[in-house]
Short mmCIF file of C-alpha atoms in Angstrom, two decimals:
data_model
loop_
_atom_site.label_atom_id
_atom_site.label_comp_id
_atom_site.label_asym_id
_atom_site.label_seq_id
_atom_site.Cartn_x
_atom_site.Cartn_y
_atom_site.Cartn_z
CA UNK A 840 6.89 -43.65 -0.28
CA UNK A 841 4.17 -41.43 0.99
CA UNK A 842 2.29 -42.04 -1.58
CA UNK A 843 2.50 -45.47 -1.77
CA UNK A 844 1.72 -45.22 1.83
CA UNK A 845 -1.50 -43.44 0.84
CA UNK A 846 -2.41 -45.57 -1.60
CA UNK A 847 -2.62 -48.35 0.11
CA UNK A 848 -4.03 -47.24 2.85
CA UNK A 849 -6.81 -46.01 0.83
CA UNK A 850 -7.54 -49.05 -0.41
CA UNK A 851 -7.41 -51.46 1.77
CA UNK A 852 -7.19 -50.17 5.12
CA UNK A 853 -9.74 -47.28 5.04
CA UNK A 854 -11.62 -48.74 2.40
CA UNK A 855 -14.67 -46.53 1.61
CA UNK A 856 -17.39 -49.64 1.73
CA UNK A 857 -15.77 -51.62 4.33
CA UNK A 858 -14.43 -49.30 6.88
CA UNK A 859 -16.58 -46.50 6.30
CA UNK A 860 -20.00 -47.72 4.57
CA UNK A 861 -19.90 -44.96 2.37
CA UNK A 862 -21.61 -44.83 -1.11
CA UNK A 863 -23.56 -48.07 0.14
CA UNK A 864 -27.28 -47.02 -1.81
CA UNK A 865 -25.08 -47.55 -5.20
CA UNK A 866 -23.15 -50.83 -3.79
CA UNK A 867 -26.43 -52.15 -2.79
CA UNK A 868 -28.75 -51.06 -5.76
CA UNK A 869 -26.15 -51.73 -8.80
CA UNK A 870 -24.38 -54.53 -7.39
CA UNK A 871 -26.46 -57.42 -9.21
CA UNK A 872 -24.54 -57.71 -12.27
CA UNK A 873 -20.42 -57.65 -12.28
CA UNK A 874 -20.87 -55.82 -15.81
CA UNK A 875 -22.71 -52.52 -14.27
CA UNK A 876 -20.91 -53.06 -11.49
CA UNK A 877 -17.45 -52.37 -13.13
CA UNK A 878 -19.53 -49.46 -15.35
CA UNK A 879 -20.39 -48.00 -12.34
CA UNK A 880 -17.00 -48.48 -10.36
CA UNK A 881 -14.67 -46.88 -13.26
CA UNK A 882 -17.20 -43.88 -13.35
CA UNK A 883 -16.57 -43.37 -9.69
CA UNK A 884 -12.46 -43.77 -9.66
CA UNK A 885 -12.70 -40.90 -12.16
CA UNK A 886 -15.04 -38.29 -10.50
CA UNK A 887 -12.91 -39.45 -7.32
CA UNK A 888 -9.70 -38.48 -9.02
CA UNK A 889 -10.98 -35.02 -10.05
CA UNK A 890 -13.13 -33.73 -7.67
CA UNK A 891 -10.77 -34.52 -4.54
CA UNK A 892 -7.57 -32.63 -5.95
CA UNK A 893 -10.10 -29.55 -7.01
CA UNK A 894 -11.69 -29.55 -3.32
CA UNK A 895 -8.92 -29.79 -1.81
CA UNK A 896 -7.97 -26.46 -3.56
CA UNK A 897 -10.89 -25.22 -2.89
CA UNK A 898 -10.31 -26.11 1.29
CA UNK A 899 -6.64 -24.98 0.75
CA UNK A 900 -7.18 -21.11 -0.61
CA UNK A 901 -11.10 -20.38 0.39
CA UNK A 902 -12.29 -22.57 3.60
CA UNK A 903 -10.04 -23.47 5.76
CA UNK A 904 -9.32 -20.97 8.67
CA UNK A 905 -7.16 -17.97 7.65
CA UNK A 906 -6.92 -19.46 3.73
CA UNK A 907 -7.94 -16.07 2.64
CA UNK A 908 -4.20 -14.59 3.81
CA UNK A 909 -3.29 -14.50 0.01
CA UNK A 910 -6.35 -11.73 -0.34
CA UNK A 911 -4.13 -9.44 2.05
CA UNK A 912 -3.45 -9.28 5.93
CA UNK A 913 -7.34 -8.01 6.98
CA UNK A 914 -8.05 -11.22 5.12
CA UNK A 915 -6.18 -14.17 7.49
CA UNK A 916 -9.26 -14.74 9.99
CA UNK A 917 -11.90 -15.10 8.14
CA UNK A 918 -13.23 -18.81 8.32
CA UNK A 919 -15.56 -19.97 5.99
CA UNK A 920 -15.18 -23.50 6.73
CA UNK A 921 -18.89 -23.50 7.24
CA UNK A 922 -19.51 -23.06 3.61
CA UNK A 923 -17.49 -26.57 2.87
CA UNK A 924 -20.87 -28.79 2.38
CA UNK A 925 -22.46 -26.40 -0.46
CA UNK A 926 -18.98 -25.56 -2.04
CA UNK A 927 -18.02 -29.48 -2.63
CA UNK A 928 -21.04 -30.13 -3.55
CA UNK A 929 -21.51 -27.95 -5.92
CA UNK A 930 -18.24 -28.63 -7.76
CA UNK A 931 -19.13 -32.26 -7.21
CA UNK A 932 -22.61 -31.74 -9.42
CA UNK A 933 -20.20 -29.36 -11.69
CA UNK A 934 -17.81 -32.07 -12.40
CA UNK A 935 -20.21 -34.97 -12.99
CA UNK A 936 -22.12 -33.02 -15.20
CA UNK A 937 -19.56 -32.22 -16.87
CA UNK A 938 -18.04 -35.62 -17.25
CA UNK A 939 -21.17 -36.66 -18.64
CA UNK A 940 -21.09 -34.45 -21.70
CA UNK A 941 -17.22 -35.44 -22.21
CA UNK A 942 -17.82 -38.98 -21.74
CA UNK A 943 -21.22 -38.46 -24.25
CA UNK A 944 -19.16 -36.67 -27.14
CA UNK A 945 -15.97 -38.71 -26.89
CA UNK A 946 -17.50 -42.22 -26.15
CA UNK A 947 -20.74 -42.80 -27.14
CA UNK A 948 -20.65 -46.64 -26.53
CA UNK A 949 -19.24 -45.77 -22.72
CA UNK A 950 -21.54 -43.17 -22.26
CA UNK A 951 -24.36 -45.65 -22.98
CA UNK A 952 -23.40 -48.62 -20.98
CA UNK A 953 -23.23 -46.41 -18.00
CA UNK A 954 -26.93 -44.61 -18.51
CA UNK A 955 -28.54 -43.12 -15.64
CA UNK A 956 -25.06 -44.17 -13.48
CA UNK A 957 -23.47 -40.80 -14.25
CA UNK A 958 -25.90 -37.95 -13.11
CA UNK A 959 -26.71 -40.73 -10.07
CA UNK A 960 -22.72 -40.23 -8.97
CA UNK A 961 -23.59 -36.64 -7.89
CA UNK A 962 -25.64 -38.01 -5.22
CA UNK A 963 -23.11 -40.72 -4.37
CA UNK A 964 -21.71 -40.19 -0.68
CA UNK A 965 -18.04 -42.05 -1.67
CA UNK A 966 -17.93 -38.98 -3.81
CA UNK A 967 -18.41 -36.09 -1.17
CA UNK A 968 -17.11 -38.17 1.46
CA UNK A 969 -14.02 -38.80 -0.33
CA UNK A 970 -13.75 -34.85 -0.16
CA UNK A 971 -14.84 -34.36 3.96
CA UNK A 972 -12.25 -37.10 4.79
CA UNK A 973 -9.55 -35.15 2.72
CA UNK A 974 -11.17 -31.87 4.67
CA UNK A 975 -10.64 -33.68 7.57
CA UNK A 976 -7.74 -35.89 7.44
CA UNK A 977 -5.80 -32.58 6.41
CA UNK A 978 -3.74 -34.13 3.87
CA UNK A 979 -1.12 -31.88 3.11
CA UNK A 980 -0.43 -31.67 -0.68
CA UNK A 981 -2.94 -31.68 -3.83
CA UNK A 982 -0.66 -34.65 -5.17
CA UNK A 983 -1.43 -36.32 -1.93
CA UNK A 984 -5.10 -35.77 -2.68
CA UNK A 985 -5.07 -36.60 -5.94
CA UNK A 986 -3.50 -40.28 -4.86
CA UNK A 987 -6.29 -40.13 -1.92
CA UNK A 988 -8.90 -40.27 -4.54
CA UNK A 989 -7.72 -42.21 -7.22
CA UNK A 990 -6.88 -44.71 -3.87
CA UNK A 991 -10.32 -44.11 -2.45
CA UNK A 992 -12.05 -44.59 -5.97
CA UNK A 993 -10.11 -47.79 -6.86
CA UNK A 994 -11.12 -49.37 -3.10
CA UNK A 995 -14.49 -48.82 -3.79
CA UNK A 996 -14.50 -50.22 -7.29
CA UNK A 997 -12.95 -53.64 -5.79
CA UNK A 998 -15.67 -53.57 -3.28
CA UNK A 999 -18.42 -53.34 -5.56
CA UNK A 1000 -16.98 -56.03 -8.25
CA UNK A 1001 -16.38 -58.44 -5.21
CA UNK A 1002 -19.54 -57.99 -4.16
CA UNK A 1003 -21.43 -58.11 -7.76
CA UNK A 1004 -19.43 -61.76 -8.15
CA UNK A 1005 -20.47 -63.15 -5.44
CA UNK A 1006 -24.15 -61.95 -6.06
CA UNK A 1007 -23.93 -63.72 -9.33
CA UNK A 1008 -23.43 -66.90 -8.03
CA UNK A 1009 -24.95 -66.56 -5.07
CA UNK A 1010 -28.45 -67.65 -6.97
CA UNK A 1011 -27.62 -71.32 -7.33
CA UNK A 1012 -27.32 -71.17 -3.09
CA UNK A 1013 -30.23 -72.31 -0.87
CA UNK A 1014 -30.44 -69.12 1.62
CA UNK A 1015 -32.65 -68.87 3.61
CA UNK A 1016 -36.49 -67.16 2.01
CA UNK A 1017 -36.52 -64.54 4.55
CA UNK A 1018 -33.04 -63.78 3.76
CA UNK A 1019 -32.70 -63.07 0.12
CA UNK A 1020 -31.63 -60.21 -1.48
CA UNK A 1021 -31.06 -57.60 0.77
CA UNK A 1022 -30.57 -59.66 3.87
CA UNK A 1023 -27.73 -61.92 2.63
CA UNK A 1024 -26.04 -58.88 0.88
CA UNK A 1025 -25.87 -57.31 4.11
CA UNK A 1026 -24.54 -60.22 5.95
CA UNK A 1027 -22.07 -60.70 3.22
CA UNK A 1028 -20.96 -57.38 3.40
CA UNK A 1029 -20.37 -57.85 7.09
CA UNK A 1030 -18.09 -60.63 6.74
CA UNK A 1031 -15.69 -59.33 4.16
CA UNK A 1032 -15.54 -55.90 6.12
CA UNK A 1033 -14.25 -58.86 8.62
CA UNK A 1034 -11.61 -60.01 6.54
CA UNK A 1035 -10.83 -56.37 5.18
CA UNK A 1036 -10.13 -55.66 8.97
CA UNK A 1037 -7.53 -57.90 8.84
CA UNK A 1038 -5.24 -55.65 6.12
CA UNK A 1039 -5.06 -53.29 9.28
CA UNK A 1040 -1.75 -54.45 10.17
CA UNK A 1041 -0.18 -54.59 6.38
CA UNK A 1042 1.44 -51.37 6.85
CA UNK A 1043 2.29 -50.75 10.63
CA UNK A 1044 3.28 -54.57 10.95
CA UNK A 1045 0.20 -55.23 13.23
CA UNK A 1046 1.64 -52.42 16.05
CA UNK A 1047 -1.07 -50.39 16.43
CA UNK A 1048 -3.99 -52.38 16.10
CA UNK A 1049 -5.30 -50.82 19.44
CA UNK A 1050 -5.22 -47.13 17.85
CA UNK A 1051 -6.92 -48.37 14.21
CA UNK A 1052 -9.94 -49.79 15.72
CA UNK A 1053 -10.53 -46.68 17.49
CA UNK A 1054 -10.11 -44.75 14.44
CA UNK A 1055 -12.95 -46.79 12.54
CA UNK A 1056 -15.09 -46.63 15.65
CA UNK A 1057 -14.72 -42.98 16.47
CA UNK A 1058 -13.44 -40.12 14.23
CA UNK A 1059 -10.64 -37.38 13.81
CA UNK A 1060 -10.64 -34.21 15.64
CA UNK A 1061 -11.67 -31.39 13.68
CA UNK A 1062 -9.43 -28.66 13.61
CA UNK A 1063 -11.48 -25.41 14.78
CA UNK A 1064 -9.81 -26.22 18.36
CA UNK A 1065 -6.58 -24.97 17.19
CA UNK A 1066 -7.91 -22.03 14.63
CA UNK A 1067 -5.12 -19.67 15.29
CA UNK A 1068 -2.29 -21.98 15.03
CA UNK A 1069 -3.63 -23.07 11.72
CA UNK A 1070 -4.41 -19.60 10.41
CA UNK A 1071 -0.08 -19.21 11.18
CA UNK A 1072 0.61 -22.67 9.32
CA UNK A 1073 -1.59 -21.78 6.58
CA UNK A 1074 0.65 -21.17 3.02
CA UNK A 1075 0.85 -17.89 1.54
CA UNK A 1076 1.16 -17.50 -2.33
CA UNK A 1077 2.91 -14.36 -3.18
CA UNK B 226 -62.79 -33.63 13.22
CA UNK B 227 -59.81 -35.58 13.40
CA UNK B 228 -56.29 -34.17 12.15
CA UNK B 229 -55.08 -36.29 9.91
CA UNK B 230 -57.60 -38.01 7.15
CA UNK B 231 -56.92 -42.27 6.87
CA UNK B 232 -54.81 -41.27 3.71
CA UNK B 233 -52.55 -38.78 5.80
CA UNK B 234 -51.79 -40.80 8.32
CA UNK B 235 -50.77 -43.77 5.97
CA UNK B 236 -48.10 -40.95 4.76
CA UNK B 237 -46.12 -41.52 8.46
CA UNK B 238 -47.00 -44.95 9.61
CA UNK B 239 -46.10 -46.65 6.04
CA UNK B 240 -42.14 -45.88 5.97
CA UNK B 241 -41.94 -47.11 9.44
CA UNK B 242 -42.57 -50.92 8.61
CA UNK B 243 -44.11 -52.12 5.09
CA UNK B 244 -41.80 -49.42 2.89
CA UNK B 245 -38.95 -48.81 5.50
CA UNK B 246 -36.18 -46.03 3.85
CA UNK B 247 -33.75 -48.69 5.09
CA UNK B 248 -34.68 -52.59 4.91
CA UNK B 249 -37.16 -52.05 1.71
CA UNK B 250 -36.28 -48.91 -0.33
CA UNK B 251 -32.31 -49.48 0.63
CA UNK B 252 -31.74 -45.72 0.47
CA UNK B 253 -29.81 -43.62 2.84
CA UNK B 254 -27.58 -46.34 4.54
CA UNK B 255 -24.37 -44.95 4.72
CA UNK B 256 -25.19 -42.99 7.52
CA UNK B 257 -27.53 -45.50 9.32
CA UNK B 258 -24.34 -48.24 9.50
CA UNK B 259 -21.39 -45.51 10.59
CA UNK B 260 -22.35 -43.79 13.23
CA UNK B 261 -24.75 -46.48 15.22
CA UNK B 262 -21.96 -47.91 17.95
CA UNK B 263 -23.87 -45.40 19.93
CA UNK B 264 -27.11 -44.85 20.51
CA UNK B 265 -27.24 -41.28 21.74
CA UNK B 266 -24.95 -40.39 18.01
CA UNK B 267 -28.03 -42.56 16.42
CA UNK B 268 -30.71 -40.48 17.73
CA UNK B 269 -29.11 -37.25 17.18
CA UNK B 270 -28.73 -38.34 13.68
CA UNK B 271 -32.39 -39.41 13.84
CA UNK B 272 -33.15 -36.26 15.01
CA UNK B 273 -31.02 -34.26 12.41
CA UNK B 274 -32.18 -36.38 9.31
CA UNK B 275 -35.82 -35.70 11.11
CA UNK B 276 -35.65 -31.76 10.56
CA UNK B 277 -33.78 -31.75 7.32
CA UNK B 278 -36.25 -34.17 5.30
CA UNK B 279 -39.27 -32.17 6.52
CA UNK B 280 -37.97 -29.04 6.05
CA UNK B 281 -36.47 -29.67 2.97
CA UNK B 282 -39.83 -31.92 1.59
CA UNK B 283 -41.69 -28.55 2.38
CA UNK B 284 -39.39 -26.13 0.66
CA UNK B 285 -39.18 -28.21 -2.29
CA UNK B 286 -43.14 -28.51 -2.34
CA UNK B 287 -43.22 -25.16 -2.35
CA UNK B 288 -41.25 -24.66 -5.09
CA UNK B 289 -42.21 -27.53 -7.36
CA UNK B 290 -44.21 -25.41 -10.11
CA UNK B 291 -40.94 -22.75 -10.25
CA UNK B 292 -38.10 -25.22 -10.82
CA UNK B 293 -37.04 -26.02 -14.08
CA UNK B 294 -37.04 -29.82 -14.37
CA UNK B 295 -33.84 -29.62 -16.19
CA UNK B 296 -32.12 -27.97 -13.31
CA UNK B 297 -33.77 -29.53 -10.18
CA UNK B 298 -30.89 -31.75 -9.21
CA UNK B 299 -28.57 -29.00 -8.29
CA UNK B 300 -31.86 -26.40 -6.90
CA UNK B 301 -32.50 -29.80 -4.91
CA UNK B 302 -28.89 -30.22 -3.79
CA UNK B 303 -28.64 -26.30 -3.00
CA UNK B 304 -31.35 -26.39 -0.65
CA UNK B 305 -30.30 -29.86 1.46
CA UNK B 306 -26.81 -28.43 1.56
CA UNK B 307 -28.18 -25.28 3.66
CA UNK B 308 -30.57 -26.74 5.74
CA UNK B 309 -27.65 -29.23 6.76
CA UNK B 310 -25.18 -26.81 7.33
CA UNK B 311 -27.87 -24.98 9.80
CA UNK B 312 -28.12 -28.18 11.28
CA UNK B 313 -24.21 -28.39 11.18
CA UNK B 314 -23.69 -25.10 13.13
CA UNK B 315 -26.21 -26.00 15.34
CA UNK B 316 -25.20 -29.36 16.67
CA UNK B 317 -21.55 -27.30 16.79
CA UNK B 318 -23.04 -25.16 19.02
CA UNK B 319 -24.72 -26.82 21.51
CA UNK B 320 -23.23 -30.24 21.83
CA UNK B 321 -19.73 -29.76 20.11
CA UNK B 322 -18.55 -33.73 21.33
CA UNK B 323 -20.89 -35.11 19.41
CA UNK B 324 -20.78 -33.24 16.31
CA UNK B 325 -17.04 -34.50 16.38
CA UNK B 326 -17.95 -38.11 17.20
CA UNK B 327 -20.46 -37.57 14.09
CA UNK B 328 -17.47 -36.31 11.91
CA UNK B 329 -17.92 -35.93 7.90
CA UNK B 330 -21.19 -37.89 8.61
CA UNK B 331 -23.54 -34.66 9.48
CA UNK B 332 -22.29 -33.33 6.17
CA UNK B 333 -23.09 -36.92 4.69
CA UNK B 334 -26.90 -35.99 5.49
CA UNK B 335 -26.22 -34.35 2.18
CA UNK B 336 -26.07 -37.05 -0.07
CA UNK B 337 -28.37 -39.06 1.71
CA UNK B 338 -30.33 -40.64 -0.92
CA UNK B 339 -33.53 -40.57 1.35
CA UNK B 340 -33.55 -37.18 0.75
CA UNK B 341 -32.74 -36.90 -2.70
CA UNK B 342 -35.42 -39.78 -3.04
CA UNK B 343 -38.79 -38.56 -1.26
CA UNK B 344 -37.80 -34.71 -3.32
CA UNK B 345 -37.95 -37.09 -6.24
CA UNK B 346 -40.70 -38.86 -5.52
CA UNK B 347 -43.03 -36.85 -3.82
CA UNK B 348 -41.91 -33.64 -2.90
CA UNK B 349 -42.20 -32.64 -6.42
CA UNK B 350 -46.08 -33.83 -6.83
CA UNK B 351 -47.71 -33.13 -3.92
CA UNK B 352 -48.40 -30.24 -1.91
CA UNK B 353 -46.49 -28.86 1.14
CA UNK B 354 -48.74 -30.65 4.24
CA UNK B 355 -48.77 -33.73 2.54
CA UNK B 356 -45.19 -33.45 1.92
CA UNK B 357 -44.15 -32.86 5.30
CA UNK B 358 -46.41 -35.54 7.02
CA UNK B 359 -44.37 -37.90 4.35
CA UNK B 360 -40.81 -36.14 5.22
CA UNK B 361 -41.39 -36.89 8.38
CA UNK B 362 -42.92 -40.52 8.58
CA UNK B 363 -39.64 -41.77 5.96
CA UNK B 364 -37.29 -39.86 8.31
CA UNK B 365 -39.30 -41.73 11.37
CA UNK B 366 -38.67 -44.87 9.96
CA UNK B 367 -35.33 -43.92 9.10
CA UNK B 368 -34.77 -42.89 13.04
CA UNK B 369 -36.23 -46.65 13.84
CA UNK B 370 -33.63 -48.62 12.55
CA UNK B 371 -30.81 -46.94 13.35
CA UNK B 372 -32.29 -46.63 17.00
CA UNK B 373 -32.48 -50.32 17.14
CA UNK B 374 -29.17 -50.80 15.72
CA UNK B 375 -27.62 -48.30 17.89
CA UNK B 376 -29.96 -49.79 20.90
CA UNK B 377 -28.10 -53.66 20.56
CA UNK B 378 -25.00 -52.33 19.10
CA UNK B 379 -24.05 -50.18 22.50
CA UNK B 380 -26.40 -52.89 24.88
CA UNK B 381 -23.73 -55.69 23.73
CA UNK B 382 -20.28 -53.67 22.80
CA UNK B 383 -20.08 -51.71 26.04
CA UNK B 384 -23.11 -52.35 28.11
CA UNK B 385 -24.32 -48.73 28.37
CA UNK B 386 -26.88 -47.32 27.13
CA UNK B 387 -26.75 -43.55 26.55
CA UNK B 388 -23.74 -43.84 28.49
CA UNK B 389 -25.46 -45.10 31.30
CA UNK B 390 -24.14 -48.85 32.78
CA UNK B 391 -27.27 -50.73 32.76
CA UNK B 392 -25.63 -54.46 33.02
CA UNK B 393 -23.58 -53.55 35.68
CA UNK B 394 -19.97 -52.42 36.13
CA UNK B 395 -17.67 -54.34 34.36
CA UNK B 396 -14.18 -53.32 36.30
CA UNK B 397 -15.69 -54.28 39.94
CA UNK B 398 -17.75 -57.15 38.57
CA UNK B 399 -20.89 -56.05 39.65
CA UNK B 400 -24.28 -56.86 37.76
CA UNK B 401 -24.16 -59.48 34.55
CA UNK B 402 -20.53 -58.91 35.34
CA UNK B 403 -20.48 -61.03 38.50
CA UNK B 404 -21.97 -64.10 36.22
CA UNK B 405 -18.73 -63.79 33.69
CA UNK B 406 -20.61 -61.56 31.36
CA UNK B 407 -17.99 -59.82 29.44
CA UNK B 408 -18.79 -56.85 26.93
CA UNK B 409 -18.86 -57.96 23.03
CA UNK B 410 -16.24 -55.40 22.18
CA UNK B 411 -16.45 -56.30 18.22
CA UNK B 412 -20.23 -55.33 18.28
CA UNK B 413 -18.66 -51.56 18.67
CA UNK B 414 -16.43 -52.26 15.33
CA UNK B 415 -17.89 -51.45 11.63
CA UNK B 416 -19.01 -55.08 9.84
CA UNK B 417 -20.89 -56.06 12.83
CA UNK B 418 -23.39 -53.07 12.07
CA UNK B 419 -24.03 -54.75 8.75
CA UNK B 420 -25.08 -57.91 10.40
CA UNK B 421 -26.98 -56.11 12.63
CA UNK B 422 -29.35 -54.76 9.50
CA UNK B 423 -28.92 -57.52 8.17
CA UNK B 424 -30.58 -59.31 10.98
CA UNK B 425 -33.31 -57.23 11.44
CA UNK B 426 -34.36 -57.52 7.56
CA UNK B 427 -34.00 -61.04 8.05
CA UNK B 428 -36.99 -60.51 11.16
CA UNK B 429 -38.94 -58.06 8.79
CA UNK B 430 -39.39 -60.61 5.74
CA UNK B 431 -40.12 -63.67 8.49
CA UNK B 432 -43.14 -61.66 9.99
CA UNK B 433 -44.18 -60.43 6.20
CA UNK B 434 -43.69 -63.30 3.10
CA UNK B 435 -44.58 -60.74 0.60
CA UNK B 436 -41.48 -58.18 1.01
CA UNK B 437 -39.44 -61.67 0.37
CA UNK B 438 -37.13 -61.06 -3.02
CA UNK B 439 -36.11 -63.37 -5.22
CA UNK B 440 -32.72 -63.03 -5.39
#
């Protein structure tokens, strides 16, 4: 149920384009064909599903306040959250590059349709913002993660084809000169971040609308405030 | 003797309107739509997005004839991903509210393809003065849009601007107020930032025909 939960919430609710505007550059730039679009789209559900399970290892036993118990007691309060950023990133690049020579040996057709897409995903902020909302959303378990990215990938992939469809027939339309291109995919953008808005309710039953449209306005807490009580919460492997 | 040659200054005052980061290159825009329902978070991220591209342009100018081209992604990634987390600490530091209403989006600078882009394209050609005056005029014109956005977007959602109430109070009905002016809350909520940029691109490409696209 939880992860259904997730899921959903992923995709619809908090969905990466809509309620966030992340990984727009791609979503703008590749969105003129529904063909690259998907290309581009499955590429990212992938990366999504690996690299935010494998950060959010990383977070679990090196970043997060006190993860460094398992180490040994003189370990537990050493923080290194502030090395998050270079660590994600880096197994971010690691990943796509990797991916890439998979992809290339396995499936040389896929590995061609998608071109320059690949290396471009390491630069893709869906990708590492996918892992600093799993950093700090605290989701509890790596399955949990795993279904936050696969969620978070799949939302953004039925962003982008909506989008490339509507581009494609948007050329037999009399818009406005002024207003072509960018302009319109902007405004378009706007209005079905409207009507993605309205999926708010789907899982609370419309209760807490108040509470939701803070959270897309404003942002979580992050947890130095309470370092000690996390350092106490934090799992030990033995 | 002036400063800056006709050619250097073209480096800062070109990204601001005729090849904006934003409206004409469409890079970095993430960042400019998520955090603009204020306009003090907009300039800090000006501000932030400021240092990091110049720095960052004039470390990687630096560098240029000792990086491998194979490996320049990551040696590129390496060095935005420490001069943001400087930044990071910093805003932590001394202004801790607003590196929380900021949230993942500081570490977002990261991925910024601005960044990415000018290392790219110029960074990696030109020397380290040139490369700074153009870190800093693509961040500047960066800053301008998502001060404008930021400016209208707090103006109409909550009639404050940096927190100060410049249309009047809206609980005792003082100000615009007293005319039945009532705050736009849904200018504060996430699609109407899009329109927003959409709006002013739609301005841009009236004043200039030739940025017009076809499609």
């Amino acid at each position: 149920m939880e992860h259904i939960e997730l899921f959903l919430k992923s995709i619809f609710i908090d969905n990466m384009v809509f309620a966030t505007f992340l990984g727009m550059c791609s979503y703008l730039a590749v969105s003129k064909k529904v063909s690259t679009a998907v290309g581009l789209g499955a590429a990212v559900i992938f990366v999504l599903a690996i690299t935010v399970p494998l950060n959010w290892l990383l977070d679990q036993y090196l970043l997060q306040p006190g993860a460094l118990k398992w180490l040994g007691a003189e370990y537990a309060d050493y923080d290194l959250s502030f090395l998050s950023f270079i660590m994600f990133i880096a197994t971010i690049a690691t990943m796509v590059q990797l991916v890439e020579i998979i992809v290339e040996k396995f499936s040389p057709s896929l590995y061609n349709s998608l071109g320059i897409f690949l290396p471009l995903i390491a630069v893709n902020c869906a990708i590492l913002g996918g892992s600093l909302f799993m950093q700090s959303r605290e989701i509890p378990s790596i399955g949990l993660a795993t279904t936050y990215g696969v969620g978070s990938g799949i939302g953004w992939f039925l962003a982008i084809l909506a989008i490339a469809a509507i581009r494609e027939k948007i050329r037999y339309s009399n818009v406005p000169p002024a207003l072509r291109g960018l302009g319109i995919t902007f405004i378009i953008t706007g209005l079905m971040a409207i009507g993605f808005m309205s999926f708010g309710g789907m899982l609370t039953g419309g209760d807490d609308e108040g509470a939701k449209e803070e959270k897309t306005v404003k942002v979580e807490t992050p947890k130095t405030e309470n370092v000690n009580e996390l350092a106490n919460n934090t799992k030990v492997i033995n | 003797m002036a400063l800056l040659s006709k050619k250097d200054t073209k480096l800062i005052t070109d990204p601001l309107l005729d090849n904006n980061p934003i409206t004409i290159q469409v890079l970095g825009i993430c960042s400019a739509l998520a955090i603009t329902a204020q306009l003090k978070a907009s300039i800090v991220m000006a501000v932030s997005v400021l240092a990091v591209l110049g720095i960052g342009n004039v470390v990687i100018s630096l560098m240029r004839n000792i990086i491998p081209s194979k490996i320049r992604i990551i040696v590129q990634l390496v060095v935005v991903a420490a001069l943001v987390i400087i930044v990071d600490q910093v805003l932590k530091a001394f202004s801790y509210e607003l590196s929380k209403t900021l949230s993942v989006f500081v570490g977002l600078i990261i991925t910024n393809c601005i960044i990415m882009g000018r290392f790219e394209a110029f960074a990696l050609a030109n020397g380290p003065w040139r490369s700074f005056l153009d870190g800093i005029g693509n961040a500047a014109g960066y800053g301008l849009i998502l001060v404008i956005v930021g400016f209208f977007r707090e103006l109409l959602g909550s009639g404050t601007l940096l927190g100060f109430k410049v249309l009047g109070d809206p609980i005792e009905k003082t100000g615009l107020y007293a005319l039945g002016y009532e705050n736009n809350g849904f200018m504060l909520l996430s699609p109407m930032a899009l329109i927003v940029v959409g709006i002013i691109i739609w301005v841009q490409r009236s004043r200039n025909k030739a940025l017009i696209e076809d499609h």
